[in-house]
């Protein structure tokens, strides 16, 4: 099959870009090249930013009701194209079709939240705070927002950002992952069909060079980034030093604590699903099970059974539970960490290396792995593996479990499996992690809350989407006003008023 050409989307149309650079896009289930991506030159990023800047003046002053009607229409378009978006995601990312459709559903929830923004944006008013004086506050958009997104959620993460940025009156330049860029271009078309004026939503493709250009551009006012921790940290430092507002969400190492009073079958079911779903390539994947007291042996036996039941294959085929990894390099990296774990004292309870899927021999597959008795000093514990590998760490009690979690540099998500409300409460109060699940393994907050981790999982003050998203994409103004009556002059004083 010939590789299709993947362009940019600038000022309301597909744009081939000015450079000759191209990068191959693959179907990870077959290993075949399916796309040829145009890599943007700095001049292409400049054109996208300039178009966004021009349109900002009209879009930001378009009545809120008109802006929101575009959001309602976009919601219908995305919903109607769920299957097509899911097919594109699966073809370039590898996750299963139902999982891809689930990612679209999570994105839809953020669009729905943005549809209700007239309520959130309505501002505050204080009457008669002093004699004849009223105070009111409201929020206004920032300008041009650069949105830089990772490969693992090619629809959901752009939808964490763009609906709220656009509904609040900003223009967006999206730089999606170069590994699975095609879904972003369909989103651009759907925005246009929904009635969004040209250049409010643009897509420029490429890697580090184009990101650097966006970070240094004077007309980019804010940067929303989601990706790995080293890149998140560097983007935060560079963009904030240039005076831009930045939220940079990074990587994760999510622990799930299993207490002896938990329902062990329920815990094992959910741990396996959260560790092996999407081949472990989720920032909220559970990658460490913390077995408390004497639950370790029984838990590991149950995890072995669950891992054996996972059907690994092409995500586009019905019945597949887990697809391939994103690249051959990712597969090699994951398998080398599993190989090194034994030398560091872990027991390979399930070894997923070397798995070959019949009929898909060129795919980037690895099977689920379970590593038991993992030390917190081991590489398999310290690294974000981003593959279907569950490390089991054994501890004596809840205090030690909390200590392990709090000593970890990441703080994205965590979970506890228990039958005790008191233990759950203790846990949720003491862990230094942003999102916590109680008998829920992947506690991604609903769209009316905000999503964000602590420590090395997030750089910047704002979490993403929900109320923090609105705060991030807007800035506040407070007006203090007096309208003196005729013949009733207000005395001026050199002193601050005392009432
Ligand atoms: P990545 O950091 O390699 O890339 C993310 C984006 O940054 C891509 O668009 C990429 O082109 C760009 N980029 C890569 N290197 C860059 C550099 N040196 N300078 C500037 N830009 C650069 O991440 P990825 O591999 O695409 O995604 C997986 C990572 O994202 C994991 O670490 C995962 O935990 C994390 N992630 C975090 C969240 C969260 O909400 N915290 C959500 C999804 C993914």
XYZ file of C-alpha atoms and ligand atoms in Angstrom:
543
model
C 0.000 0.000 0.000
C 1.392 3.429 -0.984
C 2.060 5.781 1.915
C -0.393 8.696 1.927
C 0.932 12.232 2.264
C 0.182 14.003 5.549
C 0.248 17.808 5.395
C -0.228 20.695 7.829
C -3.472 22.645 8.297
C -2.947 26.400 8.203
C -5.508 29.154 7.812
C -8.386 26.800 7.030
C -6.758 24.534 4.459
C -4.374 21.652 3.992
C -0.882 23.063 3.530
C 2.064 21.124 2.125
C 4.580 23.339 3.929
C 7.687 24.960 2.574
C 10.266 22.316 3.438
C 11.395 19.104 1.810
C 11.771 17.185 5.087
C 9.505 14.190 5.602
C 9.085 11.494 8.241
C 7.548 8.046 7.855
C 4.411 7.131 9.815
C 3.838 3.419 10.514
C 1.076 1.025 11.397
C 2.654 -0.496 14.536
C 0.616 -3.693 14.156
C 2.134 -4.535 10.768
C 5.353 -2.529 10.828
C 4.450 -1.097 7.407
C 4.837 2.540 6.492
C 1.382 4.016 5.898
C 2.074 7.749 5.797
C 4.663 10.312 4.823
C 4.518 13.330 7.080
C 5.575 16.817 5.968
C 7.946 18.303 8.559
C 7.367 22.012 9.135
C 10.105 24.556 8.623
C 10.251 27.497 11.055
C 8.623 29.570 8.283
C 5.578 27.256 8.338
C 5.210 27.673 12.099
C 5.514 31.434 11.581
C 2.730 31.421 8.973
C 0.442 29.439 11.284
C 1.117 31.772 14.212
C 0.612 34.863 12.031
C -2.726 33.542 10.738
C -3.812 32.668 14.279
C -2.786 36.096 15.534
C -4.779 37.872 12.794
C -7.920 35.886 13.462
C -7.645 36.287 17.242
C -8.835 39.899 17.037
C -12.140 38.915 15.452
C -12.620 35.564 17.174
C -12.002 36.960 20.666
C -14.621 39.683 20.092
C -17.181 37.347 18.494
C -20.169 37.173 20.855
C -19.867 34.331 23.329
C -23.181 32.826 22.206
C -21.840 32.553 18.627
C -18.584 31.005 19.788
C -20.454 28.478 21.880
C -22.761 27.536 19.001
C -19.611 26.400 17.133
C -18.712 24.250 20.142
C -22.149 22.593 20.115
C -21.811 21.873 16.417
C -18.239 20.561 16.859
C -19.510 18.205 19.563
C -22.013 16.710 17.109
C -19.349 16.380 14.391
C -16.855 14.622 16.659
C -19.553 12.293 17.985
C -20.699 11.410 14.456
C -17.079 10.733 13.401
C -16.143 8.644 16.449
C -15.628 5.461 14.420
C -13.540 7.189 11.776
C -11.383 8.894 14.410
C -10.971 5.559 16.219
C -9.884 3.826 12.994
C -7.267 6.534 12.351
C -5.987 6.303 15.951
C -5.708 2.516 15.807
C -3.974 2.553 12.419
C -1.181 4.858 13.611
C -1.042 4.229 17.382
C -1.946 0.533 17.572
C -4.442 0.583 20.488
C -7.645 -1.420 20.075
C -10.634 0.135 18.319
C -12.848 0.147 21.465
C -10.025 1.791 23.431
C -9.614 4.398 20.673
C -13.369 5.077 20.724
C -13.087 5.477 24.521
C -10.403 8.111 24.016
C -12.748 10.030 21.679
C -15.500 9.773 24.321
C -13.222 11.344 26.964
C -12.451 14.176 24.525
C -16.164 14.698 23.888
C -16.698 15.259 27.601
C -14.314 18.232 27.481
C -16.155 19.681 24.458
C -19.403 19.338 26.423
C -17.831 21.141 29.372
C -16.771 23.936 26.990
C -20.382 24.184 25.745
C -21.332 25.302 29.270
C -18.687 28.044 29.466
C -21.135 30.984 29.461
C -21.928 29.942 33.029
C -18.263 29.640 34.047
C -17.236 32.905 32.355
C -20.005 35.086 33.710
C -17.812 36.998 36.182
C -18.469 38.477 39.623
C -20.013 41.716 40.842
C -19.791 43.432 44.253
C -22.187 46.314 44.728
C -21.461 49.347 46.943
C -18.108 48.176 48.318
C -17.573 51.815 49.327
C -19.789 54.876 48.983
C -21.006 54.861 45.361
C -18.430 52.307 44.289
C -19.022 48.921 42.669
C -16.400 46.322 41.720
C -16.695 43.683 39.035
C -14.330 41.139 37.543
C -14.265 39.150 34.330
C -11.825 37.117 32.291
C -10.456 37.599 28.766
C -8.567 35.278 26.394
C -4.776 35.317 26.084
C -4.164 35.298 22.313
C -2.360 32.476 20.480
C -1.958 29.174 22.298
C 0.600 26.556 21.184
C -0.654 23.053 21.975
C 2.032 20.336 21.898
C 0.778 16.796 22.341
C 2.129 13.239 22.830
C 1.627 10.123 20.720
C -0.366 8.114 23.236
C -3.690 10.010 22.992
C -3.772 11.589 19.520
C -7.389 12.751 19.891
C -8.048 13.032 23.623
C -5.100 15.271 24.527
C -5.715 17.801 21.706
C -9.318 17.813 22.985
C -8.144 18.411 26.563
C -6.812 21.728 25.246
C -8.461 23.134 22.120
C -12.201 23.226 23.047
C -11.599 25.332 26.163
C -8.887 27.477 24.559
C -11.160 28.189 21.574
C -14.405 28.657 23.507
C -12.715 31.238 25.731
C -11.685 33.186 22.597
C -8.104 32.111 21.830
C -6.605 30.848 18.562
C -4.661 27.572 18.623
C -1.628 26.163 16.820
C -1.495 22.415 17.498
C 1.763 20.499 17.097
C 0.710 16.853 17.398
C 3.020 13.885 17.805
C 4.878 13.068 14.614
C 4.159 9.362 15.221
C 0.363 9.559 14.802
C -0.567 12.946 13.356
C -3.497 12.088 11.049
C -6.304 12.340 13.629
C -5.413 16.005 14.251
C -6.078 16.818 10.616
C -9.528 15.252 10.780
C -10.184 17.309 13.938
C -9.188 20.433 11.960
C -11.712 19.577 9.228
C -14.430 18.934 11.808
C -13.755 22.317 13.449
C -14.143 23.930 10.041
C -17.368 22.041 9.255
C -18.665 23.137 12.657
C -18.336 26.760 11.532
C -15.059 27.752 13.197
C -13.491 30.650 11.266
C -10.280 29.829 9.392
C -7.041 30.045 11.383
C -8.620 29.717 14.832
C -7.374 26.101 14.809
C -4.156 25.265 12.925
C -1.946 22.179 12.814
C 1.789 22.217 12.140
C 3.615 18.915 12.007
C 7.157 18.050 12.938
C 9.373 17.422 15.928
C 11.686 19.364 18.179
C 12.582 22.120 15.643
C 9.034 23.295 15.146
C 8.388 23.194 18.908
C 11.457 25.352 19.480
C 10.145 27.853 16.946
C 6.768 28.047 18.678
C 8.435 28.522 22.076
C 10.537 31.452 20.896
C 7.812 33.156 18.846
C 6.784 36.520 20.298
C 3.186 36.075 19.148
C 2.659 32.828 21.057
C 1.121 33.801 24.392
C 0.694 30.441 26.096
C 1.931 26.873 25.798
C -0.004 23.755 26.761
C 2.291 20.727 26.670
C 1.694 17.061 27.444
C 4.529 14.529 27.069
C 7.516 13.046 28.866
C 9.073 14.651 31.952
C 12.454 15.734 30.500
C 10.720 17.510 27.598
C 7.998 18.959 29.867
C 10.629 20.395 32.214
C 12.617 21.924 29.362
C 9.510 23.387 27.679
C 8.381 24.892 30.970
C 11.778 26.499 31.565
C 12.170 27.859 28.032
C 8.633 29.175 27.515
C 8.245 30.687 30.986
C 11.638 32.411 30.726
C 10.251 34.083 27.590
C 7.281 35.384 29.546
C 4.720 32.885 28.263
C 2.112 31.186 30.388
C 2.928 27.449 30.468
C 1.360 24.237 31.681
C 3.610 21.246 30.985
C 2.315 17.823 31.983
C 5.014 15.147 32.207
C 5.464 11.425 32.698
C 4.347 9.122 35.467
C 4.958 6.061 37.585
C 1.569 5.221 39.044
C 1.338 2.973 42.105
C -1.709 0.974 43.143
C -1.716 -0.152 46.767
C -3.423 -3.455 47.584
C -4.380 -3.872 51.239
C -5.070 -7.268 52.834
C -8.728 -6.301 53.404
C -9.367 -5.702 49.687
C -11.296 -7.920 47.304
C -8.223 -9.510 45.699
C -10.031 -10.709 42.579
C -11.376 -7.229 41.921
C -7.930 -5.728 42.575
C -6.189 -8.210 40.236
C -8.760 -7.654 37.461
C -8.364 -3.896 37.640
C -4.589 -3.891 38.073
C -4.137 -6.075 34.989
C -6.504 -3.906 32.939
C -4.760 -0.720 34.068
C -1.252 -2.128 33.511
C -1.779 -3.852 30.148
C -4.545 -1.744 28.533
C -3.211 0.276 25.586
C 0.020 -1.770 26.028
C 0.791 0.287 29.131
C 1.199 3.433 27.013
C -1.036 5.585 29.192
C 0.170 8.300 31.532
C -2.329 6.922 34.066
C -1.371 3.259 33.538
C -0.672 1.392 36.762
C 2.974 0.344 36.566
C 3.625 -0.544 40.222
C 1.468 -2.749 42.435
C 2.312 -2.194 46.100
C 1.384 -5.413 47.894
C 0.821 -4.791 51.605
C 1.370 -7.387 54.356
C 0.900 -10.950 53.186
C -1.153 -10.346 50.009
C 1.869 -10.558 47.655
C 1.916 -14.277 46.800
C -1.811 -14.598 46.190
C -1.949 -11.316 44.256
C 0.914 -12.346 41.969
C -0.758 -15.727 41.259
C -3.934 -13.911 40.225
C -1.979 -11.412 38.109
C -0.281 -14.298 36.306
C -3.701 -15.701 35.380
C -4.949 -12.295 34.161
C -1.777 -11.689 32.099
C -2.141 -15.097 30.430
C -5.685 -14.179 29.368
C -4.658 -10.993 27.521
C -5.149 -11.441 23.765
C -2.299 -9.563 22.074
C -2.764 -8.659 18.425
C -3.723 -6.101 15.821
C -5.891 -3.485 17.534
C -8.082 -3.280 14.434
C -9.160 -6.931 14.819
C -12.141 -7.852 16.922
C -11.273 -9.691 20.119
C -7.847 -8.097 20.567
C -7.251 -6.942 24.138
C -3.858 -5.329 23.712
C -2.095 -3.944 20.644
C 1.573 -3.321 19.815
C 3.960 -0.667 21.108
C 4.405 2.510 19.077
C 7.878 1.841 17.566
C 10.480 -0.958 17.337
C 12.709 1.209 19.592
C 9.978 1.299 22.255
C 9.677 -2.507 22.094
C 13.438 -2.930 22.412
C 13.589 -0.519 25.350
C 10.733 -2.201 27.226
C 12.168 -5.681 26.657
C 15.652 -4.623 27.754
C 14.263 -3.260 31.041
C 12.458 -6.577 31.619
C 15.708 -8.422 30.822
C 17.658 -6.269 33.294
C 15.116 -6.676 36.092
C 16.151 -10.244 36.913
C 19.783 -9.186 37.326
C 18.572 -6.566 39.798
C 16.858 -9.187 41.959
C 13.304 -9.256 40.563
C 11.454 -12.499 39.842
C 10.013 -12.652 36.288
C 6.576 -13.966 37.238
C 5.410 -13.359 33.648
C 7.902 -12.688 30.865
C 6.281 -11.049 27.833
C 9.412 -10.727 25.722
C 9.743 -12.198 22.261
C 6.036 -12.469 21.537
C 5.204 -12.948 17.853
C 1.658 -12.416 16.558
C 0.786 -14.793 13.738
C 0.128 -12.923 10.514
C 1.573 -9.733 12.032
C 5.210 -10.777 12.273
C 6.434 -7.247 11.433
C 4.428 -5.640 14.275
C 6.052 -4.034 17.327
C 4.527 -6.430 19.874
C 5.601 -7.431 23.323
C 3.490 -9.443 25.753
C 2.406 -8.463 29.285
C 5.114 -8.883 31.933
C 4.812 -9.119 35.712
C 7.968 -8.517 37.758
C 7.756 -9.632 41.382
C 9.895 -8.581 44.386
C 11.065 -5.422 42.614
C 13.324 -3.171 44.683
C 12.719 0.580 44.644
C 16.405 0.884 43.665
C 15.918 -1.166 40.468
C 15.756 0.458 37.025
C 12.454 -1.357 36.406
C 11.074 0.622 39.340
C 12.756 3.945 38.701
C 12.122 4.325 34.973
C 8.809 5.177 33.352
C 8.727 2.005 31.231
C 5.646 2.990 29.180
C 4.948 -0.605 28.212
C 2.823 -3.522 29.488
C 5.004 -4.217 32.527
C 3.675 -4.394 36.087
C 6.274 -4.284 38.892
C 5.200 -5.693 42.249
C 6.807 -4.054 45.288
C 6.169 -5.692 48.657
C 5.803 -3.606 51.843
C 4.808 -4.365 55.426
C 2.017 -1.838 56.009
C 0.095 1.196 54.708
C 2.649 3.633 56.180
C 5.444 2.015 54.184
C 3.264 2.010 51.029
C 2.672 5.754 51.401
C 6.387 6.322 52.011
C 7.292 4.489 48.788
C 4.810 6.577 46.786
C 5.877 9.855 48.340
C 9.577 9.125 47.720
C 8.907 8.599 44.011
C 9.684 11.685 41.916
C 6.486 11.326 39.879
C 3.050 12.185 41.265
C 0.494 11.774 38.494
C -2.001 9.129 39.647
C -2.305 6.486 42.338
C -4.925 4.089 43.653
C -5.767 2.072 46.727
C -7.722 -1.170 46.844
C -9.278 -1.664 50.262
C -12.507 -2.410 52.113
C -11.697 0.212 54.743
C -12.909 3.800 54.466
C -10.499 4.823 57.218
C -7.496 3.437 55.310
C -8.661 5.084 52.087
C -9.059 8.419 53.863
C -5.607 8.176 55.439
C -4.156 7.366 52.016
C -5.879 10.187 50.136
C -4.817 12.726 52.749
C -1.146 11.757 52.881
C -0.015 10.818 49.341
C 1.826 13.486 47.339
C -0.005 12.672 44.115
C -2.503 14.741 42.120
C -5.131 12.136 41.191
C -6.242 9.360 43.523
C -8.490 6.364 42.950
C -10.239 4.446 45.704
C -10.983 0.998 44.261
C -10.649 2.810 40.890
C -7.354 2.027 39.138
C -7.210 4.884 36.580
C -8.694 7.933 38.302
C -8.899 10.312 35.322
C -11.095 13.149 36.610
C -14.402 13.895 34.894
C -14.337 16.983 32.647
C -15.891 19.304 35.239
C -12.819 18.737 37.440
C -9.256 19.264 36.236
C -6.518 16.749 35.384
C -2.992 17.108 36.718
C -0.242 15.496 38.705
C 2.217 16.710 41.314
C 6.032 16.754 41.463
C 7.769 15.756 38.186
C 4.436 14.995 36.529
C 3.480 18.640 36.060
C 5.367 21.905 35.642
C 3.285 25.051 36.073
C 0.434 26.123 38.307
C -2.537 24.969 36.275
C -3.925 21.490 35.808
C -5.521 20.821 32.433
C -9.199 21.083 31.296
C -12.098 21.800 33.692
C -11.940 24.970 35.827
C -8.120 25.086 35.723
C -8.302 24.961 31.913
C -10.560 28.012 31.886
C -8.224 29.826 34.291
C -5.187 28.888 32.192
C -6.578 30.149 28.872
C -7.884 33.445 30.294
C -6.660 36.296 32.463
C -8.659 38.325 34.902
C -9.599 41.979 34.984
C -11.137 43.753 37.948
C -12.964 47.068 37.457
C -13.612 49.450 40.345
C -16.106 52.087 39.232
C -17.879 55.172 40.461
C -20.486 57.249 38.615
C -20.792 60.479 40.644
C -24.199 62.103 40.593
C -24.526 65.616 39.243
C -24.067 68.238 41.972
C -22.791 65.554 44.334
C -19.012 65.817 43.937
C -16.814 63.189 45.517
C -14.036 64.626 47.608
C -10.513 63.548 46.689
C -8.056 62.883 49.473
C -4.339 62.260 49.687
C -5.075 59.521 52.196
C -6.293 56.011 51.469
C -10.033 55.876 52.276
C -10.927 54.349 55.630
C -14.268 53.030 54.469
P 7.503 13.166 24.144
O 7.885 13.999 25.290
O 8.570 12.402 23.432
O 6.792 14.066 23.003
C 5.712 14.904 23.312
C 5.663 16.028 22.275
O 6.867 16.806 22.369
C 5.607 15.540 20.833
O 4.771 16.392 20.101
C 7.058 15.638 20.361
O 7.165 15.886 18.977
C 7.590 16.813 21.140
N 9.004 16.677 21.502
C 9.703 15.531 21.704
N 10.973 15.810 22.062
C 11.070 17.151 22.109
C 12.132 18.044 22.443
N 13.334 17.600 22.798
N 11.886 19.368 22.399
C 10.667 19.834 22.053
N 9.628 19.026 21.733
C 9.825 17.703 21.757
O 6.338 12.183 24.639
P 5.663 10.982 23.855
O 6.632 9.850 23.766
O 5.014 11.448 22.614
O 4.473 10.620 24.874
C 4.644 9.771 25.971
C 4.958 10.536 27.233
O 3.922 11.484 27.499
C 5.014 9.661 28.477
O 6.079 10.094 29.280
C 3.681 9.901 29.151
O 3.662 9.660 30.544
C 3.475 11.335 28.852
N 2.072 11.707 28.951
C 1.688 12.429 30.046
C 0.357 12.764 30.215
C -0.095 13.543 31.406
O -1.250 13.939 31.418
N 0.739 13.814 32.396
C -0.591 12.368 29.258
C -0.160 11.648 28.139
C 1.179 11.324 28.001
